[in-house]
CSV table of C-alpha atoms in Angstrom, one decimal:
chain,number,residue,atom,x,y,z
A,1,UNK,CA,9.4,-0.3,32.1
A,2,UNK,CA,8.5,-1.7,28.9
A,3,UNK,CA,6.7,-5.0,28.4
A,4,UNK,CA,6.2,-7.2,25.4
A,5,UNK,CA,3.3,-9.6,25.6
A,6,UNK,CA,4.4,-11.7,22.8
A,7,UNK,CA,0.6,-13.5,20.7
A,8,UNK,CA,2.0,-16.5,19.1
A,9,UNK,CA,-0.6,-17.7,16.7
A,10,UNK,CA,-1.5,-20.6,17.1
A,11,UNK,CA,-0.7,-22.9,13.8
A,12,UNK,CA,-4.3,-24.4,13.4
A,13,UNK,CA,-5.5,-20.6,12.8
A,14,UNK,CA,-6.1,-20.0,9.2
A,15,UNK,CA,-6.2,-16.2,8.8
A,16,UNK,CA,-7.7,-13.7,6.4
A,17,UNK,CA,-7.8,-10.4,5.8
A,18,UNK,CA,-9.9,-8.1,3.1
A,19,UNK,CA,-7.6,-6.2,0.6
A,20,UNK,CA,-7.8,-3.9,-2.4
A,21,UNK,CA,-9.1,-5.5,-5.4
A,22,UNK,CA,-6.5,-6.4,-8.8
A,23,UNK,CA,-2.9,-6.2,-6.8
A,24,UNK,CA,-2.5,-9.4,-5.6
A,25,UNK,CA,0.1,-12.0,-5.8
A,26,UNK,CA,-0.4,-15.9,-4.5
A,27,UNK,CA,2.8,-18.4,-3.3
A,28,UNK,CA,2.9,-21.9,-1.8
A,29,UNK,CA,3.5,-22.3,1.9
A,30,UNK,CA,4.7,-25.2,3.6
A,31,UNK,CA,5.2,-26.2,6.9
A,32,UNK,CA,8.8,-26.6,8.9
A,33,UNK,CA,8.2,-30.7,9.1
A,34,UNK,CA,6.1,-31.3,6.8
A,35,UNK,CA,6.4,-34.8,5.0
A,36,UNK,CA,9.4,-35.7,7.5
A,37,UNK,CA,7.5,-38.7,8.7
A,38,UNK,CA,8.2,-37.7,12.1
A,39,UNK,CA,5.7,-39.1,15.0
A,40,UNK,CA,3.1,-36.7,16.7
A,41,UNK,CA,5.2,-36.5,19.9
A,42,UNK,CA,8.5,-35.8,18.2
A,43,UNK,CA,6.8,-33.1,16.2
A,44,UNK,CA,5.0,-31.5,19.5
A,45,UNK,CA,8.7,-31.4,20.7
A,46,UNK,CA,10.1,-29.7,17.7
A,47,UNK,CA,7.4,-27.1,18.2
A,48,UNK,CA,7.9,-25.9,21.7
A,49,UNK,CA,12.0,-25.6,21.0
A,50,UNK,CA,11.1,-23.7,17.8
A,51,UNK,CA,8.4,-21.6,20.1
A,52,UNK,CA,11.5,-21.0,22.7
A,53,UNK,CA,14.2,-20.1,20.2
A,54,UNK,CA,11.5,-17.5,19.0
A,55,UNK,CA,11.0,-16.4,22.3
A,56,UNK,CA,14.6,-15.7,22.9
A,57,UNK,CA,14.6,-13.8,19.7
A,58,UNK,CA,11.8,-11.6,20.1
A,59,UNK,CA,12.7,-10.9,23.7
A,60,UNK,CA,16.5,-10.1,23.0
A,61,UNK,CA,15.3,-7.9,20.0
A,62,UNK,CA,13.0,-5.7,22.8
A,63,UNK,CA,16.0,-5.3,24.9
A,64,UNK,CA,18.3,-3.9,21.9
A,65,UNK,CA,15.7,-1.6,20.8
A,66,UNK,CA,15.6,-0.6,24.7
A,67,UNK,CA,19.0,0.3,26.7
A,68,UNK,CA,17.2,0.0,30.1
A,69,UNK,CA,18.1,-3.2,31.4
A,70,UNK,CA,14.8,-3.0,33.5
A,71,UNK,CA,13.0,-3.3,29.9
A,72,UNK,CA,11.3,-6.2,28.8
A,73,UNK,CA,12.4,-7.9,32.3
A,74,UNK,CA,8.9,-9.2,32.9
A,75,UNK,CA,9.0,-13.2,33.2
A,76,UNK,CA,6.6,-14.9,30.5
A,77,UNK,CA,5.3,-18.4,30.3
A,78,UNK,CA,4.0,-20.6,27.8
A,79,UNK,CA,3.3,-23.9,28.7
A,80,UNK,CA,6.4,-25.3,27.4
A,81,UNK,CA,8.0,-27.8,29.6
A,82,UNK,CA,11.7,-29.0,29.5
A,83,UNK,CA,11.4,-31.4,26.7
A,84,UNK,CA,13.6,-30.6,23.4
A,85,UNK,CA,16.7,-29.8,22.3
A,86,UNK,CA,18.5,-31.7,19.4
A,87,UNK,CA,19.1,-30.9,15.9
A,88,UNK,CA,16.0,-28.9,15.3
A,89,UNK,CA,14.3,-26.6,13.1
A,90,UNK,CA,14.0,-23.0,13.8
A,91,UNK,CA,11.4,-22.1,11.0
A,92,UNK,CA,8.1,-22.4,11.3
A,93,UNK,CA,6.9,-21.7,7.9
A,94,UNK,CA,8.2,-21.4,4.5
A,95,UNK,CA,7.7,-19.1,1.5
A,96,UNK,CA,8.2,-20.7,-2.0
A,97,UNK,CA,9.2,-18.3,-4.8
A,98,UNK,CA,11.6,-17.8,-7.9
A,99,UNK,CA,13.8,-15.4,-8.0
A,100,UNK,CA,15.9,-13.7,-11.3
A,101,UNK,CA,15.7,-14.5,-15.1
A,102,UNK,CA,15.8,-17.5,-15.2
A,103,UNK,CA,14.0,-18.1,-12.3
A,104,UNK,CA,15.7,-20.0,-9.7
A,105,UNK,CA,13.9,-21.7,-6.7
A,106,UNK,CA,14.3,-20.1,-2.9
A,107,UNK,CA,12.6,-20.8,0.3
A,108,UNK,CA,12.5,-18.3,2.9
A,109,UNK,CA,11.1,-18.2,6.1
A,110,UNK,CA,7.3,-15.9,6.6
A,111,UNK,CA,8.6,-13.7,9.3
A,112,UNK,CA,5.7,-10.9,10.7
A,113,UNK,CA,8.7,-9.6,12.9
A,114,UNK,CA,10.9,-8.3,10.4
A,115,UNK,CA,11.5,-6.3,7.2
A,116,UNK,CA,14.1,-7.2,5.0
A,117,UNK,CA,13.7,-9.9,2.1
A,118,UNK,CA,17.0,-11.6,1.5
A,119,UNK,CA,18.0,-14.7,0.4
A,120,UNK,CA,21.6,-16.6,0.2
A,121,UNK,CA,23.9,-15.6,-2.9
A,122,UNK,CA,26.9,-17.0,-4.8
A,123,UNK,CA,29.7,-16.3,-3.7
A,124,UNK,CA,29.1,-17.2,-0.5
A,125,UNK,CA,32.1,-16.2,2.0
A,126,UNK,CA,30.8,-17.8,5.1
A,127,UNK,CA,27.2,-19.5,4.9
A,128,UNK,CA,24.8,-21.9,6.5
A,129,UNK,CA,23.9,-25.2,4.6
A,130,UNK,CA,21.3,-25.1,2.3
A,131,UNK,CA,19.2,-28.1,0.3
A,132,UNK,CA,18.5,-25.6,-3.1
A,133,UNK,CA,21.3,-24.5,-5.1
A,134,UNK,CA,22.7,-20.8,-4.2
A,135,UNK,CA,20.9,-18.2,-6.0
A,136,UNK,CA,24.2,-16.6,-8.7
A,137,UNK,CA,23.3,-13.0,-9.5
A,138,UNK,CA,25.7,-13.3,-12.2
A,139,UNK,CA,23.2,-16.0,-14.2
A,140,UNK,CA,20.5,-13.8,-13.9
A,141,UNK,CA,19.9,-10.9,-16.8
A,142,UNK,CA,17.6,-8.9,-14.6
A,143,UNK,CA,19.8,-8.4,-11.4
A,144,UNK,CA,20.9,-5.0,-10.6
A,145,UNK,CA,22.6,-3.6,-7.3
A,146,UNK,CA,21.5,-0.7,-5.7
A,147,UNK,CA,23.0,2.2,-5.4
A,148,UNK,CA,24.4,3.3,-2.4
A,149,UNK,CA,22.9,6.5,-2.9
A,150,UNK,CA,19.4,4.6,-3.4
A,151,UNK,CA,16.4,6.0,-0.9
A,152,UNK,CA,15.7,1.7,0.0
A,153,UNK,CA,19.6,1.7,1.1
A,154,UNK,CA,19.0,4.4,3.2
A,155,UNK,CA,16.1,2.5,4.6
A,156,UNK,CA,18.5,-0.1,6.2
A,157,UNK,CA,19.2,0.3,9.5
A,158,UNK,CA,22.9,-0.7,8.7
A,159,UNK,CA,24.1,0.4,5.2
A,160,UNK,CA,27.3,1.3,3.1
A,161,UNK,CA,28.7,1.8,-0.2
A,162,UNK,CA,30.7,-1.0,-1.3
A,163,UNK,CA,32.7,-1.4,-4.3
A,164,UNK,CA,35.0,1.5,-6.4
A,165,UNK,CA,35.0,4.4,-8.8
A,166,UNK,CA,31.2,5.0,-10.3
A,167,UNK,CA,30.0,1.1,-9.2
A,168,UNK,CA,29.2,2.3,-5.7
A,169,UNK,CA,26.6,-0.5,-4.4
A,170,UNK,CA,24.5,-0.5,-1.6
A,171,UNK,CA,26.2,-3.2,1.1
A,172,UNK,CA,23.8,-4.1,4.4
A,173,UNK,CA,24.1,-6.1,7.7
A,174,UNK,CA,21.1,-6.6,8.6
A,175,UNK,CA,20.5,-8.2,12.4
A,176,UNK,CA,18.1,-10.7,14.3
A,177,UNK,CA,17.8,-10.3,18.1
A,178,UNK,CA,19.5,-14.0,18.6
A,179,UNK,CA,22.5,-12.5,17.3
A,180,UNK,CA,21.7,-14.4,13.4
A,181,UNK,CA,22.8,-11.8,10.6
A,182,UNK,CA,23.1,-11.6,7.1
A,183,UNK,CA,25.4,-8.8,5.2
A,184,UNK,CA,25.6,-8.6,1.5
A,185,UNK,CA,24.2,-6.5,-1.5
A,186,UNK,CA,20.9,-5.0,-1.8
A,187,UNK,CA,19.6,-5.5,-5.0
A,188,UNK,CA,16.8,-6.0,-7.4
A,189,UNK,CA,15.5,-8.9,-9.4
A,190,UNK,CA,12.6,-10.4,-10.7
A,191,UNK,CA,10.3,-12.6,-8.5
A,192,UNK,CA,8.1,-15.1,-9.7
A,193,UNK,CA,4.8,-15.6,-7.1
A,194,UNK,CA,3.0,-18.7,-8.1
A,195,UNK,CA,-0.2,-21.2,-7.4
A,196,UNK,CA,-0.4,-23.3,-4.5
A,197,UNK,CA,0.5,-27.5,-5.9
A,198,UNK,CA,-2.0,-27.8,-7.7
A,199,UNK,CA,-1.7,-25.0,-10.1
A,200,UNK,CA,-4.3,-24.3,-13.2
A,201,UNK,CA,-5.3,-21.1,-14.0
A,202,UNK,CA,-7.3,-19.8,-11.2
A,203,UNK,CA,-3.8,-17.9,-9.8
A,204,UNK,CA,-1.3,-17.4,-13.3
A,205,UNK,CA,1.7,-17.0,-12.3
A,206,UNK,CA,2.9,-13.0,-11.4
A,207,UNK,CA,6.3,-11.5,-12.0
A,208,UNK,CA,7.5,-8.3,-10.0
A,209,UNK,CA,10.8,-6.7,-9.5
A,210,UNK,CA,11.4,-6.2,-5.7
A,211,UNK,CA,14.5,-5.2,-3.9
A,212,UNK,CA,16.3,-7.8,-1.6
A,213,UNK,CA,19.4,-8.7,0.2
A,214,UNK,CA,21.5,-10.6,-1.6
A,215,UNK,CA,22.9,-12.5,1.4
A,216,UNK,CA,27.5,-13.5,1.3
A,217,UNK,CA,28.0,-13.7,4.8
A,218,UNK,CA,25.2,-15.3,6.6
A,219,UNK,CA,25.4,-16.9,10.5
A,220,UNK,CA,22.9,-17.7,13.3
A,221,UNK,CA,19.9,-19.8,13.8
A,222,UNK,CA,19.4,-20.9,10.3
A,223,UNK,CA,18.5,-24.5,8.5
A,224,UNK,CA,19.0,-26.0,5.4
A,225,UNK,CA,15.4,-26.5,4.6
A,226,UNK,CA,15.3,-22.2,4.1
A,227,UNK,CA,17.3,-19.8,2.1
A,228,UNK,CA,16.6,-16.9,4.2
A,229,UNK,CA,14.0,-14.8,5.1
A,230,UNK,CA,10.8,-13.1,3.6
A,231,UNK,CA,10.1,-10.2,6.1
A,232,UNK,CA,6.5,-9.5,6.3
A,233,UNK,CA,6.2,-6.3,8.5
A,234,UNK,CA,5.4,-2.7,8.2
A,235,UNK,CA,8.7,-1.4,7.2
A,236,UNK,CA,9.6,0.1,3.5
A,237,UNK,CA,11.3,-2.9,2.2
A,238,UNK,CA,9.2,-6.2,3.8
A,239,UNK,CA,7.6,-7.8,1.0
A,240,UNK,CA,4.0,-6.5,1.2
A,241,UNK,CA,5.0,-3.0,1.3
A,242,UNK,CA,7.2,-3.3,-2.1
A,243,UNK,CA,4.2,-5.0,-3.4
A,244,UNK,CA,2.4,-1.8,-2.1
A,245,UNK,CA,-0.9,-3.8,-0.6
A,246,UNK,CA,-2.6,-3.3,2.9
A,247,UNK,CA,-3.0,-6.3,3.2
A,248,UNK,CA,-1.6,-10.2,3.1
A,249,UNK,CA,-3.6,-13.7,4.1
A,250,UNK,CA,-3.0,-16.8,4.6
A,251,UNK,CA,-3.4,-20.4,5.5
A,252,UNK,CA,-1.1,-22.2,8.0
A,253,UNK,CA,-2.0,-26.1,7.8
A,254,UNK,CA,-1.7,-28.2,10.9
A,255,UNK,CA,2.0,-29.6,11.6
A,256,UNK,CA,0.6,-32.9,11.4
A,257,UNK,CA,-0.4,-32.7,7.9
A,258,UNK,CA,2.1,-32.6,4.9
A,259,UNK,CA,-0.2,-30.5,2.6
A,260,UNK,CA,0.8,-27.1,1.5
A,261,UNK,CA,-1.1,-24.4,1.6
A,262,UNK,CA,-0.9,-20.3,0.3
A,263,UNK,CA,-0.3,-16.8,1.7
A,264,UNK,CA,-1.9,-13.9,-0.4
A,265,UNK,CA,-0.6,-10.8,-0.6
A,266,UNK,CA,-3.5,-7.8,-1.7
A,267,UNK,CA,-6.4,-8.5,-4.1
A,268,UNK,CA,-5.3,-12.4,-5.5
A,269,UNK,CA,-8.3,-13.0,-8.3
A,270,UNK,CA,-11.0,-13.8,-6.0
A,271,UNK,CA,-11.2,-17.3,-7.9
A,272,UNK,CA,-7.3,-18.5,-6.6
A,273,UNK,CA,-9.1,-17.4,-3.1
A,274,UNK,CA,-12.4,-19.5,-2.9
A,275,UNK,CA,-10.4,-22.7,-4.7
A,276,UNK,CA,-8.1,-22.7,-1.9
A,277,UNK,CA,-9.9,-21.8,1.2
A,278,UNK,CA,-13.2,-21.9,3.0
A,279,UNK,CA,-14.2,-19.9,5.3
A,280,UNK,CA,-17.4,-21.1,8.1
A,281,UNK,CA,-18.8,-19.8,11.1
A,282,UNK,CA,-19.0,-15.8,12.0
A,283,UNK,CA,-16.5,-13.9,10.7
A,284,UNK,CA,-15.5,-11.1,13.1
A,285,UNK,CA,-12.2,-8.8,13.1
A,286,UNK,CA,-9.9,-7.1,15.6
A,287,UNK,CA,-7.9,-3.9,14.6
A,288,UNK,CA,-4.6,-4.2,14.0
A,289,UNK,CA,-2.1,-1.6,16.2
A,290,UNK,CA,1.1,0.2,16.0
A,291,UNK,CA,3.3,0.8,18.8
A,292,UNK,CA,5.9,3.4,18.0
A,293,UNK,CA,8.8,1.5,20.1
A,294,UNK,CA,8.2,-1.6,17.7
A,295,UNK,CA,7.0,0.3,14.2
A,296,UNK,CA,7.7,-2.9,12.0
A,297,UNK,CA,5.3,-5.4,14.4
A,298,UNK,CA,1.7,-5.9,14.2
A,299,UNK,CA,-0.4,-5.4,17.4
A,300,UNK,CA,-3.6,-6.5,19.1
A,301,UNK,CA,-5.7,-5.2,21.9
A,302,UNK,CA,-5.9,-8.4,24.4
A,303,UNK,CA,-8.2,-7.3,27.0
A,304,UNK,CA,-8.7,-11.0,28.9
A,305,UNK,CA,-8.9,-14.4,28.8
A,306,UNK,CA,-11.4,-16.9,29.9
A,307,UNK,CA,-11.0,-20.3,30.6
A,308,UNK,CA,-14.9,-21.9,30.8
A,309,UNK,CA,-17.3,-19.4,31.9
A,310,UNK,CA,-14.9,-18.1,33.8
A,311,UNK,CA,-13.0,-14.8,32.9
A,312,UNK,CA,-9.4,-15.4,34.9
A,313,UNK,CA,-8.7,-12.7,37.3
A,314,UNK,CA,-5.9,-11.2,35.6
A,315,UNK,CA,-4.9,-7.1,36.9
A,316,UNK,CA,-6.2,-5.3,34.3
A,317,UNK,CA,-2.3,-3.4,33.6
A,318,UNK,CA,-0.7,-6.9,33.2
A,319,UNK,CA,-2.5,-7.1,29.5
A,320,UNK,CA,-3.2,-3.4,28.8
A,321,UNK,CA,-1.4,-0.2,29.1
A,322,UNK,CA,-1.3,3.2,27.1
A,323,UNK,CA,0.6,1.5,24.2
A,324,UNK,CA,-0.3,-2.0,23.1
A,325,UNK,CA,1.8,-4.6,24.2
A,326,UNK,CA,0.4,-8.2,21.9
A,327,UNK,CA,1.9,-9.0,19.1
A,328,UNK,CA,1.2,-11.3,16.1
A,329,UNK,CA,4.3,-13.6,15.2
A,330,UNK,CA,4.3,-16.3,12.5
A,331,UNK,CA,7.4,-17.8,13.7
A,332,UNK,CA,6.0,-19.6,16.3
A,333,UNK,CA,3.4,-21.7,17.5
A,334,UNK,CA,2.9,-20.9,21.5
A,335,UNK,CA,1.1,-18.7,23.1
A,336,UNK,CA,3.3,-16.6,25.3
A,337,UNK,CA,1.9,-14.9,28.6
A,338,UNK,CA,3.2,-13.3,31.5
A,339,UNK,CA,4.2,-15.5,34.3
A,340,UNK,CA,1.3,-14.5,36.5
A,341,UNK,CA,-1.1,-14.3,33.9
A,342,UNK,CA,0.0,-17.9,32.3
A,343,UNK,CA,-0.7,-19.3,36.3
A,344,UNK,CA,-3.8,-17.8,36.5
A,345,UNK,CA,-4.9,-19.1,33.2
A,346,UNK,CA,-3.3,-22.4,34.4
A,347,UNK,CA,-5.3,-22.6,37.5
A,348,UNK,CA,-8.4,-22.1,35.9
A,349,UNK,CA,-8.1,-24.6,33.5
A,350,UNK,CA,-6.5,-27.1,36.2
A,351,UNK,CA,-9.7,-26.5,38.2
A,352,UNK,CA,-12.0,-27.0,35.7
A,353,UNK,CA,-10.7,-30.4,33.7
A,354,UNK,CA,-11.4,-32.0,36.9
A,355,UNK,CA,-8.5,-34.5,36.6
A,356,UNK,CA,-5.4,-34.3,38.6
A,357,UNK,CA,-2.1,-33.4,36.7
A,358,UNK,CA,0.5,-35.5,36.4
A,359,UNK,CA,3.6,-35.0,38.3
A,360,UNK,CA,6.9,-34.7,37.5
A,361,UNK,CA,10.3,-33.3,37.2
A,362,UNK,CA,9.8,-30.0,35.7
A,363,UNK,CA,6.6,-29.2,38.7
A,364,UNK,CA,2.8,-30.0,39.0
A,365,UNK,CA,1.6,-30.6,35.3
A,366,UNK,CA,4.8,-31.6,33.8
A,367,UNK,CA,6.2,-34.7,32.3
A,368,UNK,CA,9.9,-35.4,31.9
A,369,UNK,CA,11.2,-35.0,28.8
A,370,UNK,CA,7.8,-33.7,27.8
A,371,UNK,CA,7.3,-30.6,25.8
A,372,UNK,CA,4.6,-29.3,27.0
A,373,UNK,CA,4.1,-28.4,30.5
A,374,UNK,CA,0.7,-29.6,31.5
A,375,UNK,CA,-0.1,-33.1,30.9
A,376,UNK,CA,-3.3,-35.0,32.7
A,377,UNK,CA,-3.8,-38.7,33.1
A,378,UNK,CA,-7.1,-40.0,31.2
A,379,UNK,CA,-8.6,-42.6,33.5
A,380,UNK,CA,-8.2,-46.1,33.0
A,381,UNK,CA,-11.6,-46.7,30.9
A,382,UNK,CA,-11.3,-42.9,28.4
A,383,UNK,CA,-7.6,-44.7,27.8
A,384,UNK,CA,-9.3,-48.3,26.9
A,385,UNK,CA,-11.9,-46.4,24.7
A,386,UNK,CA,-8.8,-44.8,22.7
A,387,UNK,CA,-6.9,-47.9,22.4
A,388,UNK,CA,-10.3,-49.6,20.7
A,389,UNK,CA,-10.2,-46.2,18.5
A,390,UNK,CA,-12.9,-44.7,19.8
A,391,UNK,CA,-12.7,-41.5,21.1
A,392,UNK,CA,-13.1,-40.7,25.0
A,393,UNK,CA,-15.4,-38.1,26.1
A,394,UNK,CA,-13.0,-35.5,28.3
A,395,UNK,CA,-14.4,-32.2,29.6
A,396,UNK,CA,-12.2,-29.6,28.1
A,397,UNK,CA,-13.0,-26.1,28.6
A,398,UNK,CA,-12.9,-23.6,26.2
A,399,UNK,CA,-10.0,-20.9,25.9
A,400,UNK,CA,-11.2,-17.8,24.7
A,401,UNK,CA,-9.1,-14.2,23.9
A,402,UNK,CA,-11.1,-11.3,24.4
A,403,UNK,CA,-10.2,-8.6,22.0
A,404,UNK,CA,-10.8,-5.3,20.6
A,405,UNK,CA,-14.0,-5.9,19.4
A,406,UNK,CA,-13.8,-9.7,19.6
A,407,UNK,CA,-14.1,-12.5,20.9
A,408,UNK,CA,-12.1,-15.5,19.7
A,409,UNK,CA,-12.6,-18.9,21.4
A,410,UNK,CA,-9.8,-21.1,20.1
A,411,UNK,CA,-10.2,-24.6,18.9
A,412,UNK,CA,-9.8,-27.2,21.2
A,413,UNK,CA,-7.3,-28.9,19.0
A,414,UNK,CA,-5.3,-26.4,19.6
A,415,UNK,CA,-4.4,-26.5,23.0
A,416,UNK,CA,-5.0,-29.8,24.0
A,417,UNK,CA,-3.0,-33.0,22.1
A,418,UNK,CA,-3.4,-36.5,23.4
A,419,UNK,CA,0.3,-37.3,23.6
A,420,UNK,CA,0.6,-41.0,24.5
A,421,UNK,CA,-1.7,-43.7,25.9
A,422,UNK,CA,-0.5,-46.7,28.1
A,423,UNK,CA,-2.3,-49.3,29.7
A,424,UNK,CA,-1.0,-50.1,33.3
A,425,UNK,CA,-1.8,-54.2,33.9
């Protein structure tokens, strides 16, 4: 039986990675929401229905890539509760570049769990809605379809030669485990990698001609806030390996904030680096894994979790077995566990806040129409101290992941969010 143990990373999480030196490009990330004006409850909720529709994603993309229908059967959790639903974003992040001479703007989604780069192109037989104008290959003088006969064509998974006589291009369809596709024409243009907002010269702007799907016939889960997709995996055409670096960073502000921030891919001039990020406390690093059924995902050693002091009694096969089951995915924002090991962690953390849960519709813990699954009731006087704007003084214990050769204790900010207060009279 195969299990995936699917590592969310959680949004708060800036992270960094060291990379050759003089290969590096820099671009603007922004989040899903940001500068929406939406409340901190409705943007909780937005989270956890973007954090399911991933789920469903990644686990319907373990069951293609495995006939057995006893593989990737294992119930997970993640402390979602029935709260959502609604006309909501499926992105969780956005990748800002220019794309063709002259450039033109696109905004695809930073995707860890996939390879292909594409974005939507004019003439578009049967798209989804977009805010930017469709990119036209035709307006661009450094566009080029690839031959079918390319090597990158033969890299796709699902590939043919489209067109007549000695103008044989490469045509793709290129699928998403929700059942979302995109088929068009693999190509090449120019892409133009910028500065975060505020520019200057710290990161001048880079130009590099990559190969990507120019997207007619797009469906599925997509939004009009992206264009398509940058996938950032190990496979021959996600956009690090075209840029030939070993290595990408970057910065994932809070959802509550409306800043932008960066993702750098290889050795960025170490000056674009410092002006954009700073990095405290003890730096410490985990190896990244392959796992030969999932070549294109990126994978951790989880050995436990401890809640407190406390290291929850978790069987030791339910996180570890002879190939590594963790991933990290940058389309979403929730933790996902194992039923039995999301309980256990539960438990612990239950027992150790001291405060009863709330009850309610969706079980102990949960709120109706919450999004989260867990919610406690502050007492009567930490509730009066937050309505004066002070802050009340609530035991929360810490969450830490033990990994290879790591351990990484997780801010409490991101875990616990103080929803709502109200005053009973």
């Amino acid at each position: 039986m195969t299990r995936l143990l699917v590592l969310l990373v959680l949004i708060t999480l800036p992270a960094r990675a060291a990379s050759a030196p003089g290969a590096g490009v820099v671009a603007r990330l922004t989040h899903a929401d940001a500068g929406r004006g939406l409340a901190r409850p409705e943007l909780v909720r937005r989270m956890a229905h973007r954090s399911r529709a991933r789920l469903r994603r990644r686990l319907l993309s373990t069951t293609d890539a495995h006939p057995d229908p006893t593989a990737a059967r294992a119930r997970v959790r993640s402390g979602l509760g029935g709260g959502g639903g609604g006309s909501i974003v499926t992105n969780e992040y956005l990748v800002h570049l220019s794309v063709g001479t002259p450039p033109r703007p696109v905004a695809l989604t930073l995707d860890t769990g996939s390879d292909l780069v594409w974005t939507q192109c004019a003439p578009c037989r049967d798209c989804f809605d977009q805010a930017l104008p469709l990119l036209d290959p035709a307006a661009s003088s450094t566009h080029s379809a690839l031959p079918c006969d390319a090597p990158r064509c033969r890299a796709l998974p699902f590939a043919s030669c489209g067109g007549g006589g000695g103008n044989r291009s490469c045509v793709y369809a290129y699928h998403y485990g929700d059942k979302s596709l995109t088929v068009g024409q693999l190509a090449t243009d120019r892409f133009t990698f910028g500065p975060p907002d505020d520019g200057g010269d710290n990161a001048p702007e880079s130009r590099r001609s990559l190969t990507f799907g120019c997207g007619h016939f797009n469906k599925g889960v997509f939004q009009a806030n992206e264009t398509g997709i940058a996938g950032f995996g190990r496979g021959q055409l996600s956009l690090p390996s075209q840029l030939n670096v070993t290595s990408f960073s970057y910065c994932f502000t809070s959802m509550f904030e409306s800043t932008s921030s960066f993702v750098t891919l290889g050795g960025a001039p170490a000056a674009a680096l410092h002006s954009h990020a700073h990095v405290v406390g003890e730096f410490r690093s985990t190896p990244l894994l392959r796992n030969p059924s999932q070549p294109s995902l990126y994978f951790l050693s989880l050995k436990a979790i401890s809640v407190g002091s406390t290291r929850v009694p978790v069987p030791e096969h339910r996180l570890r077995s002879a190939a590594p089951t963790t991933i990290i995915d940058s389309g979403a924002s929730i933790t996902t566990l194992p039923e039995d090991v999301y309980e256990a962690v539960k438990a612990a953390f239950v027992a150790q806040v001291g405060m009863p849960p709330l009850a309610g519709a969706g079980g102990a813990g949960a709120v109706e129409g919450s999004a989260l699954d867990l919610c406690f009731a502050l007492p009567v006087t930490a509730a009066l101290l937050r309505r004066w704007g002070r802050r009340p003084a609530v035991a929360v214990p810490a969450l830490t992941l033990h990994l290879e050769g790591a351990d990484w204790e997780l801010p409490r900010a991101s875990y616990v969010k103080c929803a709502t207060v109200t005053v009973e009279r």
